[in-house]
Protein backbone atom coordinates (compact mmCIF):
# COMPACT_ATOMS: atom_id res chain seq x y z
CA UNK A 1 0.00 0.00 0.00
CA UNK A 2 2.81 2.45 0.84
CA UNK A 3 4.56 1.65 -2.42
CA UNK A 4 1.30 2.33 -4.25
CA UNK A 5 0.96 5.70 -2.49
CA UNK A 6 4.61 6.65 -3.04
CA UNK A 7 4.04 7.72 -6.65
CA UNK A 8 2.70 11.26 -7.27
CA UNK A 9 0.81 10.18 -10.40
CA UNK A 10 -1.03 7.55 -8.41
CA UNK A 11 -1.81 10.04 -5.67
CA UNK A 12 -3.20 12.35 -8.33
CA UNK A 13 -5.47 9.56 -9.59
CA UNK A 14 -6.69 9.00 -6.02
CA UNK A 15 -7.29 12.75 -5.65
CA UNK A 16 -9.36 12.71 -8.82
CA UNK A 17 -11.44 9.80 -7.56
CA UNK A 18 -11.81 11.46 -4.19
CA UNK A 19 -13.10 14.54 -5.97
CA UNK A 20 -15.39 12.56 -8.25
CA UNK A 21 -15.93 8.90 -7.44
CA UNK A 22 -16.84 6.17 -9.90
CA UNK A 23 -15.05 7.32 -13.05
CA UNK A 24 -14.28 5.44 -16.24
CA UNK A 25 -10.72 5.12 -17.52
CA UNK A 26 -11.49 7.66 -20.26
CA UNK A 27 -12.81 10.20 -17.73
CA UNK A 28 -9.76 9.70 -15.51
CA UNK A 29 -7.40 10.22 -18.44
CA UNK A 30 -9.03 13.48 -19.50
CA UNK A 31 -6.81 16.45 -18.74
CA UNK A 32 -3.91 14.35 -17.47
CA UNK A 33 -0.40 14.53 -18.86
CA UNK A 34 -0.09 10.73 -18.56
CA UNK A 35 -0.77 8.35 -21.45
CA UNK A 36 -3.79 6.10 -21.26
CA UNK A 37 -1.39 3.16 -20.96
CA UNK A 38 0.36 4.74 -17.96
CA UNK A 39 -2.97 5.49 -16.27
CA UNK A 40 -4.03 1.86 -16.79
CA UNK A 41 -0.77 0.66 -15.23
CA UNK A 42 -1.10 2.98 -12.22
CA UNK A 43 -4.75 2.01 -11.70
CA UNK A 44 -3.67 -1.66 -11.75
CA UNK A 45 -1.15 -0.98 -8.97
CA UNK A 46 -3.75 0.98 -6.95
CA UNK A 47 -6.24 -1.84 -7.42
CA UNK A 48 -3.63 -4.39 -6.34
CA UNK A 49 -3.13 -2.40 -3.14
CA UNK A 50 -6.94 -2.29 -2.68
CA UNK A 51 -6.89 1.51 -2.78
CA UNK A 52 -9.07 1.47 -5.86
CA UNK A 53 -11.94 -0.88 -6.52
CA UNK A 54 -13.81 -1.35 -9.79
CA UNK A 55 -17.36 -2.16 -10.77
CA UNK A 56 -18.49 -3.17 -14.20
CA UNK A 57 -21.68 -1.50 -15.27
CA UNK A 58 -22.95 -2.33 -18.72
CA UNK A 59 -20.02 -1.73 -20.99
CA UNK A 60 -18.33 0.63 -18.57
CA UNK A 61 -15.78 -0.14 -15.88
CA UNK A 62 -16.05 2.38 -13.06
CA UNK A 63 -13.24 3.12 -10.61
CA UNK A 64 -13.90 3.95 -6.97
CA UNK A 65 -11.49 5.10 -4.27
CA UNK A 66 -11.31 2.66 -1.35
CA UNK A 67 -10.00 4.34 1.81
CA UNK A 68 -10.53 1.31 4.09
CA UNK A 69 -6.86 0.09 4.02
CA UNK A 70 -5.71 3.62 4.94
CA UNK A 71 -8.02 3.58 7.96
CA UNK A 72 -6.71 0.16 8.96
CA UNK A 73 -3.16 1.57 9.00
CA UNK A 74 -4.31 4.65 10.94
CA UNK A 75 -6.01 2.35 13.45
CA UNK A 76 -2.87 0.33 13.83
CA UNK A 77 -0.64 3.27 14.69
CA UNK A 78 -3.06 5.75 16.24
CA UNK A 79 -4.60 2.96 18.27
CA UNK A 80 -1.16 2.09 19.55
CA UNK A 81 -0.34 5.69 20.47
CA UNK A 82 -3.68 6.10 22.17
CA UNK A 83 -3.04 3.02 24.25
CA UNK A 84 0.38 4.30 25.34
CA UNK A 85 -1.12 7.70 26.13
CA UNK A 86 -3.76 6.03 28.27
CA UNK A 87 -1.05 4.02 30.02
CA UNK A 88 0.90 7.26 30.64
CA UNK A 89 -2.22 8.91 32.10
CA UNK A 90 -2.79 5.90 34.32
CA UNK A 91 0.82 6.16 35.55
CA UNK A 92 0.39 9.88 36.21
CA UNK A 93 -2.80 9.25 38.14
CA UNK A 94 -1.11 6.59 40.24
CA UNK A 95 1.83 8.90 40.96
CA UNK A 96 -0.37 11.89 41.85
CA UNK A 97 -2.61 9.79 44.02
CA UNK A 98 0.40 8.29 45.76
CA UNK A 99 -0.44 4.71 45.00
CA UNK A 100 2.97 3.37 43.97
CA UNK A 101 1.70 -0.17 43.81
CA UNK A 102 -1.15 0.78 41.41
CA UNK B 1 -20.66 7.48 -9.16
CA UNK B 2 -20.85 11.19 -8.51
CA UNK B 3 -22.72 12.00 -11.68
CA UNK B 4 -25.59 14.36 -12.38
CA UNK B 5 -28.07 11.86 -11.01
CA UNK B 6 -26.26 9.69 -8.49
CA UNK B 7 -23.87 9.74 -5.48
CA UNK B 8 -22.24 6.50 -4.56
CA UNK B 9 -19.16 4.90 -3.04
CA UNK B 10 -17.79 1.37 -3.05
CA UNK B 11 -15.64 0.21 -0.15
CA UNK B 12 -13.83 -3.08 0.03
CA UNK B 13 -12.19 -4.85 2.94
CA UNK B 14 -10.64 -8.30 3.16
CA UNK B 15 -11.27 -10.05 6.46
CA UNK B 16 -9.56 -13.25 7.53
CA UNK B 17 -12.67 -15.17 8.54
CA UNK B 18 -15.39 -17.33 6.99
CA UNK B 19 -18.48 -16.01 5.17
CA UNK B 20 -20.65 -17.56 7.91
CA UNK B 21 -18.80 -15.76 10.72
CA UNK B 22 -18.85 -12.47 8.82
CA UNK B 23 -22.54 -12.93 8.10
CA UNK B 24 -23.18 -13.45 11.82
CA UNK B 25 -21.14 -10.32 12.59
CA UNK B 26 -23.20 -8.26 10.13
CA UNK B 27 -26.57 -9.45 11.41
CA UNK B 28 -26.18 -10.00 15.17
CA UNK B 29 -27.22 -6.81 17.05
CA UNK B 30 -25.01 -7.58 20.06
CA UNK B 31 -21.97 -8.01 17.82
CA UNK B 32 -22.89 -5.00 15.66
CA UNK B 33 -22.90 -2.77 18.75
CA UNK B 34 -19.28 -3.69 19.42
CA UNK B 35 -17.90 -2.44 16.09
CA UNK B 36 -20.56 0.16 15.22
CA UNK B 37 -19.87 2.57 18.07
CA UNK B 38 -22.75 1.38 20.26
CA UNK B 39 -25.42 1.65 17.55
CA UNK B 40 -28.36 -0.72 17.84
CA UNK B 41 -29.81 -2.45 14.78
CA UNK B 42 -33.31 -3.86 14.81
CA UNK B 43 -34.70 -6.00 11.99
CA UNK B 44 -35.88 -9.53 11.20
CA UNK B 45 -33.34 -9.81 8.34
CA UNK B 46 -35.98 -10.99 5.89
CA UNK B 47 -36.89 -9.27 2.63
CA UNK B 48 -39.50 -6.59 3.30
CA UNK B 49 -38.95 -6.39 7.04
CA UNK B 50 -38.40 -2.96 8.63
CA UNK B 51 -34.87 -1.99 9.58
CA UNK B 52 -33.89 0.64 12.14
CA UNK B 53 -30.59 1.91 13.44
CA UNK B 54 -30.80 3.64 16.83
CA UNK B 55 -28.29 5.55 18.92
CA UNK B 56 -27.27 4.18 22.33
CA UNK B 57 -29.76 6.64 23.91
CA UNK B 58 -32.65 5.23 21.89
CA UNK B 59 -33.09 7.99 19.28
CA UNK B 60 -33.65 6.66 15.76
CA UNK B 61 -30.71 7.53 13.52
CA UNK B 62 -31.71 5.80 10.30
CA UNK B 63 -34.57 3.60 9.15
CA UNK B 64 -35.80 1.71 6.14
CA UNK B 65 -36.33 -1.87 5.12
CA UNK B 66 -34.51 -5.00 4.07
CA UNK B 67 -34.71 -5.35 0.29
CA UNK B 68 -32.76 -8.54 -0.22
CA UNK B 69 -31.17 -11.19 2.02
CA UNK B 70 -29.11 -14.08 0.68
CA UNK B 71 -27.08 -15.64 3.50
CA UNK B 72 -24.09 -15.66 3.61
CA UNK B 73 -23.64 -13.67 0.41
CA UNK B 74 -25.69 -10.51 0.16
CA UNK B 75 -27.73 -7.97 2.12
CA UNK B 76 -29.49 -5.00 0.52
CA UNK B 77 -31.01 -2.29 2.72
CA UNK B 78 -33.28 0.59 1.70
CA UNK B 79 -31.94 3.24 4.02
CA UNK B 80 -32.94 6.76 5.00
CA UNK B 81 -31.56 9.16 7.58
CA UNK B 82 -34.20 10.05 10.18
CA UNK B 83 -32.63 12.60 12.50
CA UNK B 84 -31.23 15.33 10.27
CA UNK B 85 -34.04 17.03 8.28
CA UNK B 86 -31.78 17.98 5.36
CA UNK B 87 -30.57 14.39 5.01
CA UNK B 88 -34.02 12.88 5.54
CA UNK B 89 -35.27 15.12 2.72
CA UNK B 90 -32.85 13.41 0.34
CA UNK B 91 -34.98 10.27 0.59
CA UNK B 92 -33.93 6.65 0.46
CA UNK B 93 -30.47 5.39 -0.29
CA UNK B 94 -29.50 1.83 -1.08
CA UNK B 95 -26.79 -0.03 0.83
CA UNK B 96 -25.51 -3.35 -0.46
CA UNK B 97 -23.11 -5.68 1.34
CA UNK B 98 -21.59 -8.44 -0.78
CA UNK B 99 -19.54 -11.25 0.76
CA UNK B 100 -17.21 -13.33 -1.37
CA UNK B 101 -14.84 -16.03 -0.11
CA UNK B 102 -11.27 -15.70 -1.41
CA UNK B 103 -8.24 -17.75 -0.26
CA UNK B 104 -9.10 -18.11 3.42
CA UNK B 105 -10.50 -14.60 3.66
CA UNK B 106 -13.76 -12.91 2.82
CA UNK B 107 -13.97 -9.92 0.52
CA UNK B 108 -16.64 -7.60 1.86
CA UNK B 109 -17.83 -5.04 -0.69
CA UNK B 110 -20.01 -2.27 0.64
CA UNK B 111 -21.82 -0.10 -1.90
CA UNK B 112 -23.89 2.81 -0.67
CA UNK B 113 -25.60 5.19 -3.05
CA UNK B 114 -28.54 7.46 -3.65
CA UNK B 115 -30.18 8.74 -6.81
CA UNK B 116 -29.17 12.36 -6.51
CA UNK B 117 -26.03 14.35 -7.19
CA UNK B 118 -23.93 15.78 -4.36
CA UNK B 119 -25.78 13.95 -1.58
CA UNK B 120 -25.00 15.22 1.93
CA UNK B 121 -26.14 11.91 3.36
CA UNK B 122 -23.81 9.84 1.18
CA UNK B 123 -20.95 12.18 2.02
CA UNK B 124 -21.68 11.76 5.74
CA UNK B 125 -21.86 7.96 5.65
CA UNK B 126 -18.83 7.72 3.37
CA UNK B 127 -16.78 9.11 6.26
CA UNK B 128 -18.30 6.74 8.80
CA UNK B 129 -18.11 3.40 6.99
CA UNK B 130 -14.29 3.06 6.86
CA UNK B 131 -14.14 3.31 10.67
CA UNK B 132 -16.92 0.77 11.09
CA UNK B 133 -15.37 -1.63 8.56
CA UNK B 134 -11.96 -1.22 10.13
CA UNK B 135 -13.40 -2.02 13.57
CA UNK B 136 -15.29 -5.01 12.16
CA UNK B 137 -12.12 -6.39 10.55
CA UNK B 138 -10.15 -5.90 13.73
CA UNK B 139 -12.86 -7.48 15.89
CA UNK B 140 -13.14 -10.57 13.70
CA UNK B 141 -9.40 -11.01 13.28
CA UNK B 142 -8.15 -10.14 16.76
CA UNK B 143 -11.21 -10.15 18.99
CA UNK B 144 -10.84 -6.44 19.78
CA UNK B 145 -11.96 -3.15 18.28
CA UNK B 146 -9.46 -0.34 17.93
CA UNK B 147 -11.81 2.63 17.96
CA UNK B 148 -14.18 2.76 20.90
CA UNK B 149 -17.46 4.74 20.93
mmCIF file with all atom_site columns, C-alpha atoms in Angstrom, chain B residues 33-144:
data_model
loop_
_atom_site.group_PDB
_atom_site.id
_atom_site.type_symbol
_atom_site.label_atom_id
_atom_site.label_alt_id
_atom_site.label_comp_id
_atom_site.label_asym_id
_atom_site.label_entity_id
_atom_site.label_seq_id
_atom_site.pdbx_PDB_ins_code
_atom_site.Cartn_x
_atom_site.Cartn_y
_atom_site.Cartn_z
_atom_site.occupancy
_atom_site.B_iso_or_equiv
_atom_site.pdbx_formal_charge
_atom_site.auth_seq_id
_atom_site.auth_comp_id
_atom_site.auth_asym_id
_atom_site.auth_atom_id
_atom_site.pdbx_PDB_model_num
ATOM 1   C CA . UNK B 1 33  ? -22.900 -2.773  18.752 1.00 0.00 ? 33  UNK B CA 1
ATOM 2   C CA . UNK B 1 34  ? -19.276 -3.685  19.415 1.00 0.00 ? 34  UNK B CA 1
ATOM 3   C CA . UNK B 1 35  ? -17.896 -2.441  16.093 1.00 0.00 ? 35  UNK B CA 1
ATOM 4   C CA . UNK B 1 36  ? -20.557 0.158   15.219 1.00 0.00 ? 36  UNK B CA 1
ATOM 5   C CA . UNK B 1 37  ? -19.868 2.574   18.074 1.00 0.00 ? 37  UNK B CA 1
ATOM 6   C CA . UNK B 1 38  ? -22.750 1.381   20.256 1.00 0.00 ? 38  UNK B CA 1
ATOM 7   C CA . UNK B 1 39  ? -25.425 1.652   17.553 1.00 0.00 ? 39  UNK B CA 1
ATOM 8   C CA . UNK B 1 40  ? -28.360 -0.721  17.839 1.00 0.00 ? 40  UNK B CA 1
ATOM 9   C CA . UNK B 1 41  ? -29.810 -2.452  14.783 1.00 0.00 ? 41  UNK B CA 1
ATOM 10  C CA . UNK B 1 42  ? -33.309 -3.857  14.809 1.00 0.00 ? 42  UNK B CA 1
ATOM 11  C CA . UNK B 1 43  ? -34.705 -6.000  11.994 1.00 0.00 ? 43  UNK B CA 1
ATOM 12  C CA . UNK B 1 44  ? -35.879 -9.531  11.201 1.00 0.00 ? 44  UNK B CA 1
ATOM 13  C CA . UNK B 1 45  ? -33.341 -9.812  8.343  1.00 0.00 ? 45  UNK B CA 1
ATOM 14  C CA . UNK B 1 46  ? -35.979 -10.993 5.886  1.00 0.00 ? 46  UNK B CA 1
ATOM 15  C CA . UNK B 1 47  ? -36.894 -9.266  2.634  1.00 0.00 ? 47  UNK B CA 1
ATOM 16  C CA . UNK B 1 48  ? -39.499 -6.589  3.297  1.00 0.00 ? 48  UNK B CA 1
ATOM 17  C CA . UNK B 1 49  ? -38.947 -6.392  7.037  1.00 0.00 ? 49  UNK B CA 1
ATOM 18  C CA . UNK B 1 50  ? -38.405 -2.957  8.629  1.00 0.00 ? 50  UNK B CA 1
ATOM 19  C CA . UNK B 1 51  ? -34.870 -1.994  9.582  1.00 0.00 ? 51  UNK B CA 1
ATOM 20  C CA . UNK B 1 52  ? -33.890 0.644   12.145 1.00 0.00 ? 52  UNK B CA 1
ATOM 21  C CA . UNK B 1 53  ? -30.592 1.910   13.443 1.00 0.00 ? 53  UNK B CA 1
ATOM 22  C CA . UNK B 1 54  ? -30.798 3.637   16.835 1.00 0.00 ? 54  UNK B CA 1
ATOM 23  C CA . UNK B 1 55  ? -28.293 5.547   18.921 1.00 0.00 ? 55  UNK B CA 1
ATOM 24  C CA . UNK B 1 56  ? -27.274 4.178   22.331 1.00 0.00 ? 56  UNK B CA 1
ATOM 25  C CA . UNK B 1 57  ? -29.758 6.643   23.910 1.00 0.00 ? 57  UNK B CA 1
ATOM 26  C CA . UNK B 1 58  ? -32.651 5.231   21.887 1.00 0.00 ? 58  UNK B CA 1
ATOM 27  C CA . UNK B 1 59  ? -33.092 7.990   19.280 1.00 0.00 ? 59  UNK B CA 1
ATOM 28  C CA . UNK B 1 60  ? -33.646 6.663   15.764 1.00 0.00 ? 60  UNK B CA 1
ATOM 29  C CA . UNK B 1 61  ? -30.709 7.526   13.517 1.00 0.00 ? 61  UNK B CA 1
ATOM 30  C CA . UNK B 1 62  ? -31.711 5.803   10.296 1.00 0.00 ? 62  UNK B CA 1
ATOM 31  C CA . UNK B 1 63  ? -34.566 3.604   9.153  1.00 0.00 ? 63  UNK B CA 1
ATOM 32  C CA . UNK B 1 64  ? -35.804 1.708   6.142  1.00 0.00 ? 64  UNK B CA 1
ATOM 33  C CA . UNK B 1 65  ? -36.326 -1.869  5.119  1.00 0.00 ? 65  UNK B CA 1
ATOM 34  C CA . UNK B 1 66  ? -34.511 -4.996  4.067  1.00 0.00 ? 66  UNK B CA 1
ATOM 35  C CA . UNK B 1 67  ? -34.706 -5.352  0.287  1.00 0.00 ? 67  UNK B CA 1
ATOM 36  C CA . UNK B 1 68  ? -32.756 -8.543  -0.219 1.00 0.00 ? 68  UNK B CA 1
ATOM 37  C CA . UNK B 1 69  ? -31.172 -11.193 2.018  1.00 0.00 ? 69  UNK B CA 1
ATOM 38  C CA . UNK B 1 70  ? -29.112 -14.075 0.676  1.00 0.00 ? 70  UNK B CA 1
ATOM 39  C CA . UNK B 1 71  ? -27.077 -15.645 3.501  1.00 0.00 ? 71  UNK B CA 1
ATOM 40  C CA . UNK B 1 72  ? -24.089 -15.664 3.610  1.00 0.00 ? 72  UNK B CA 1
ATOM 41  C CA . UNK B 1 73  ? -23.645 -13.674 0.412  1.00 0.00 ? 73  UNK B CA 1
ATOM 42  C CA . UNK B 1 74  ? -25.686 -10.510 0.162  1.00 0.00 ? 74  UNK B CA 1
ATOM 43  C CA . UNK B 1 75  ? -27.731 -7.970  2.115  1.00 0.00 ? 75  UNK B CA 1
ATOM 44  C CA . UNK B 1 76  ? -29.487 -4.995  0.520  1.00 0.00 ? 76  UNK B CA 1
ATOM 45  C CA . UNK B 1 77  ? -31.013 -2.285  2.721  1.00 0.00 ? 77  UNK B CA 1
ATOM 46  C CA . UNK B 1 78  ? -33.278 0.594   1.701  1.00 0.00 ? 78  UNK B CA 1
ATOM 47  C CA . UNK B 1 79  ? -31.943 3.245   4.017  1.00 0.00 ? 79  UNK B CA 1
ATOM 48  C CA . UNK B 1 80  ? -32.943 6.763   5.003  1.00 0.00 ? 80  UNK B CA 1
ATOM 49  C CA . UNK B 1 81  ? -31.563 9.156   7.580  1.00 0.00 ? 81  UNK B CA 1
ATOM 50  C CA . UNK B 1 82  ? -34.203 10.054  10.181 1.00 0.00 ? 82  UNK B CA 1
ATOM 51  C CA . UNK B 1 83  ? -32.627 12.597  12.500 1.00 0.00 ? 83  UNK B CA 1
ATOM 52  C CA . UNK B 1 84  ? -31.231 15.332  10.267 1.00 0.00 ? 84  UNK B CA 1
ATOM 53  C CA . UNK B 1 85  ? -34.039 17.025  8.281  1.00 0.00 ? 85  UNK B CA 1
ATOM 54  C CA . UNK B 1 86  ? -31.784 17.976  5.356  1.00 0.00 ? 86  UNK B CA 1
ATOM 55  C CA . UNK B 1 87  ? -30.572 14.394  5.006  1.00 0.00 ? 87  UNK B CA 1
ATOM 56  C CA . UNK B 1 88  ? -34.016 12.884  5.537  1.00 0.00 ? 88  UNK B CA 1
ATOM 57  C CA . UNK B 1 89  ? -35.269 15.117  2.716  1.00 0.00 ? 89  UNK B CA 1
ATOM 58  C CA . UNK B 1 90  ? -32.846 13.407  0.344  1.00 0.00 ? 90  UNK B CA 1
ATOM 59  C CA . UNK B 1 91  ? -34.977 10.274  0.592  1.00 0.00 ? 91  UNK B CA 1
ATOM 60  C CA . UNK B 1 92  ? -33.934 6.654   0.456  1.00 0.00 ? 92  UNK B CA 1
ATOM 61  C CA . UNK B 1 93  ? -30.466 5.387   -0.293 1.00 0.00 ? 93  UNK B CA 1
ATOM 62  C CA . UNK B 1 94  ? -29.495 1.826   -1.078 1.00 0.00 ? 94  UNK B CA 1
ATOM 63  C CA . UNK B 1 95  ? -26.793 -0.028  0.832  1.00 0.00 ? 95  UNK B CA 1
ATOM 64  C CA . UNK B 1 96  ? -25.508 -3.348  -0.460 1.00 0.00 ? 96  UNK B CA 1
ATOM 65  C CA . UNK B 1 97  ? -23.112 -5.684  1.339  1.00 0.00 ? 97  UNK B CA 1
ATOM 66  C CA . UNK B 1 98  ? -21.591 -8.438  -0.776 1.00 0.00 ? 98  UNK B CA 1
ATOM 67  C CA . UNK B 1 99  ? -19.541 -11.250 0.756  1.00 0.00 ? 99  UNK B CA 1
ATOM 68  C CA . UNK B 1 100 ? -17.206 -13.328 -1.368 1.00 0.00 ? 100 UNK B CA 1
ATOM 69  C CA . UNK B 1 101 ? -14.842 -16.034 -0.108 1.00 0.00 ? 101 UNK B CA 1
ATOM 70  C CA . UNK B 1 102 ? -11.270 -15.698 -1.412 1.00 0.00 ? 102 UNK B CA 1
ATOM 71  C CA . UNK B 1 103 ? -8.244  -17.752 -0.255 1.00 0.00 ? 103 UNK B CA 1
ATOM 72  C CA . UNK B 1 104 ? -9.103  -18.108 3.416  1.00 0.00 ? 104 UNK B CA 1
ATOM 73  C CA . UNK B 1 105 ? -10.499 -14.597 3.655  1.00 0.00 ? 105 UNK B CA 1
ATOM 74  C CA . UNK B 1 106 ? -13.761 -12.908 2.821  1.00 0.00 ? 106 UNK B CA 1
ATOM 75  C CA . UNK B 1 107 ? -13.971 -9.921  0.525  1.00 0.00 ? 107 UNK B CA 1
ATOM 76  C CA . UNK B 1 108 ? -16.645 -7.599  1.863  1.00 0.00 ? 108 UNK B CA 1
ATOM 77  C CA . UNK B 1 109 ? -17.827 -5.037  -0.685 1.00 0.00 ? 109 UNK B CA 1
ATOM 78  C CA . UNK B 1 110 ? -20.010 -2.272  0.637  1.00 0.00 ? 110 UNK B CA 1
ATOM 79  C CA . UNK B 1 111 ? -21.815 -0.100  -1.899 1.00 0.00 ? 111 UNK B CA 1
ATOM 80  C CA . UNK B 1 112 ? -23.886 2.810   -0.670 1.00 0.00 ? 112 UNK B CA 1
ATOM 81  C CA . UNK B 1 113 ? -25.597 5.191   -3.051 1.00 0.00 ? 113 UNK B CA 1
ATOM 82  C CA . UNK B 1 114 ? -28.541 7.465   -3.655 1.00 0.00 ? 114 UNK B CA 1
ATOM 83  C CA . UNK B 1 115 ? -30.179 8.738   -6.814 1.00 0.00 ? 115 UNK B CA 1
ATOM 84  C CA . UNK B 1 116 ? -29.169 12.360  -6.513 1.00 0.00 ? 116 UNK B CA 1
ATOM 85  C CA . UNK B 1 117 ? -26.029 14.348  -7.191 1.00 0.00 ? 117 UNK B CA 1
ATOM 86  C CA . UNK B 1 118 ? -23.928 15.777  -4.363 1.00 0.00 ? 118 UNK B CA 1
ATOM 87  C CA . UNK B 1 119 ? -25.785 13.953  -1.580 1.00 0.00 ? 119 UNK B CA 1
ATOM 88  C CA . UNK B 1 120 ? -24.998 15.220  1.932  1.00 0.00 ? 120 UNK B CA 1
ATOM 89  C CA . UNK B 1 121 ? -26.143 11.911  3.362  1.00 0.00 ? 121 UNK B CA 1
ATOM 90  C CA . UNK B 1 122 ? -23.806 9.840   1.183  1.00 0.00 ? 122 UNK B CA 1
ATOM 91  C CA . UNK B 1 123 ? -20.951 12.176  2.018  1.00 0.00 ? 123 UNK B CA 1
ATOM 92  C CA . UNK B 1 124 ? -21.681 11.756  5.743  1.00 0.00 ? 124 UNK B CA 1
ATOM 93  C CA . UNK B 1 125 ? -21.858 7.960   5.647  1.00 0.00 ? 125 UNK B CA 1
ATOM 94  C CA . UNK B 1 126 ? -18.830 7.719   3.372  1.00 0.00 ? 126 UNK B CA 1
ATOM 95  C CA . UNK B 1 127 ? -16.785 9.107   6.259  1.00 0.00 ? 127 UNK B CA 1
ATOM 96  C CA . UNK B 1 128 ? -18.298 6.736   8.801  1.00 0.00 ? 128 UNK B CA 1
ATOM 97  C CA . UNK B 1 129 ? -18.115 3.403   6.993  1.00 0.00 ? 129 UNK B CA 1
ATOM 98  C CA . UNK B 1 130 ? -14.290 3.057   6.858  1.00 0.00 ? 130 UNK B CA 1
ATOM 99  C CA . UNK B 1 131 ? -14.138 3.307   10.669 1.00 0.00 ? 131 UNK B CA 1
ATOM 100 C CA . UNK B 1 132 ? -16.921 0.766   11.091 1.00 0.00 ? 132 UNK B CA 1
ATOM 101 C CA . UNK B 1 133 ? -15.368 -1.633  8.562  1.00 0.00 ? 133 UNK B CA 1
ATOM 102 C CA . UNK B 1 134 ? -11.956 -1.221  10.133 1.00 0.00 ? 134 UNK B CA 1
ATOM 103 C CA . UNK B 1 135 ? -13.403 -2.021  13.566 1.00 0.00 ? 135 UNK B CA 1
ATOM 104 C CA . UNK B 1 136 ? -15.289 -5.007  12.157 1.00 0.00 ? 136 UNK B CA 1
ATOM 105 C CA . UNK B 1 137 ? -12.124 -6.387  10.555 1.00 0.00 ? 137 UNK B CA 1
ATOM 106 C CA . UNK B 1 138 ? -10.152 -5.899  13.732 1.00 0.00 ? 138 UNK B CA 1
ATOM 107 C CA . UNK B 1 139 ? -12.861 -7.478  15.888 1.00 0.00 ? 139 UNK B CA 1
ATOM 108 C CA . UNK B 1 140 ? -13.142 -10.566 13.701 1.00 0.00 ? 140 UNK B CA 1
ATOM 109 C CA . UNK B 1 141 ? -9.397  -11.008 13.276 1.00 0.00 ? 141 UNK B CA 1
ATOM 110 C CA . UNK B 1 142 ? -8.150  -10.136 16.762 1.00 0.00 ? 142 UNK B CA 1
ATOM 111 C CA . UNK B 1 143 ? -11.212 -10.148 18.992 1.00 0.00 ? 143 UNK B CA 1
ATOM 112 C CA . UNK B 1 144 ? -10.841 -6.435  19.784 1.00 0.00 ? 144 UNK B CA 1
#
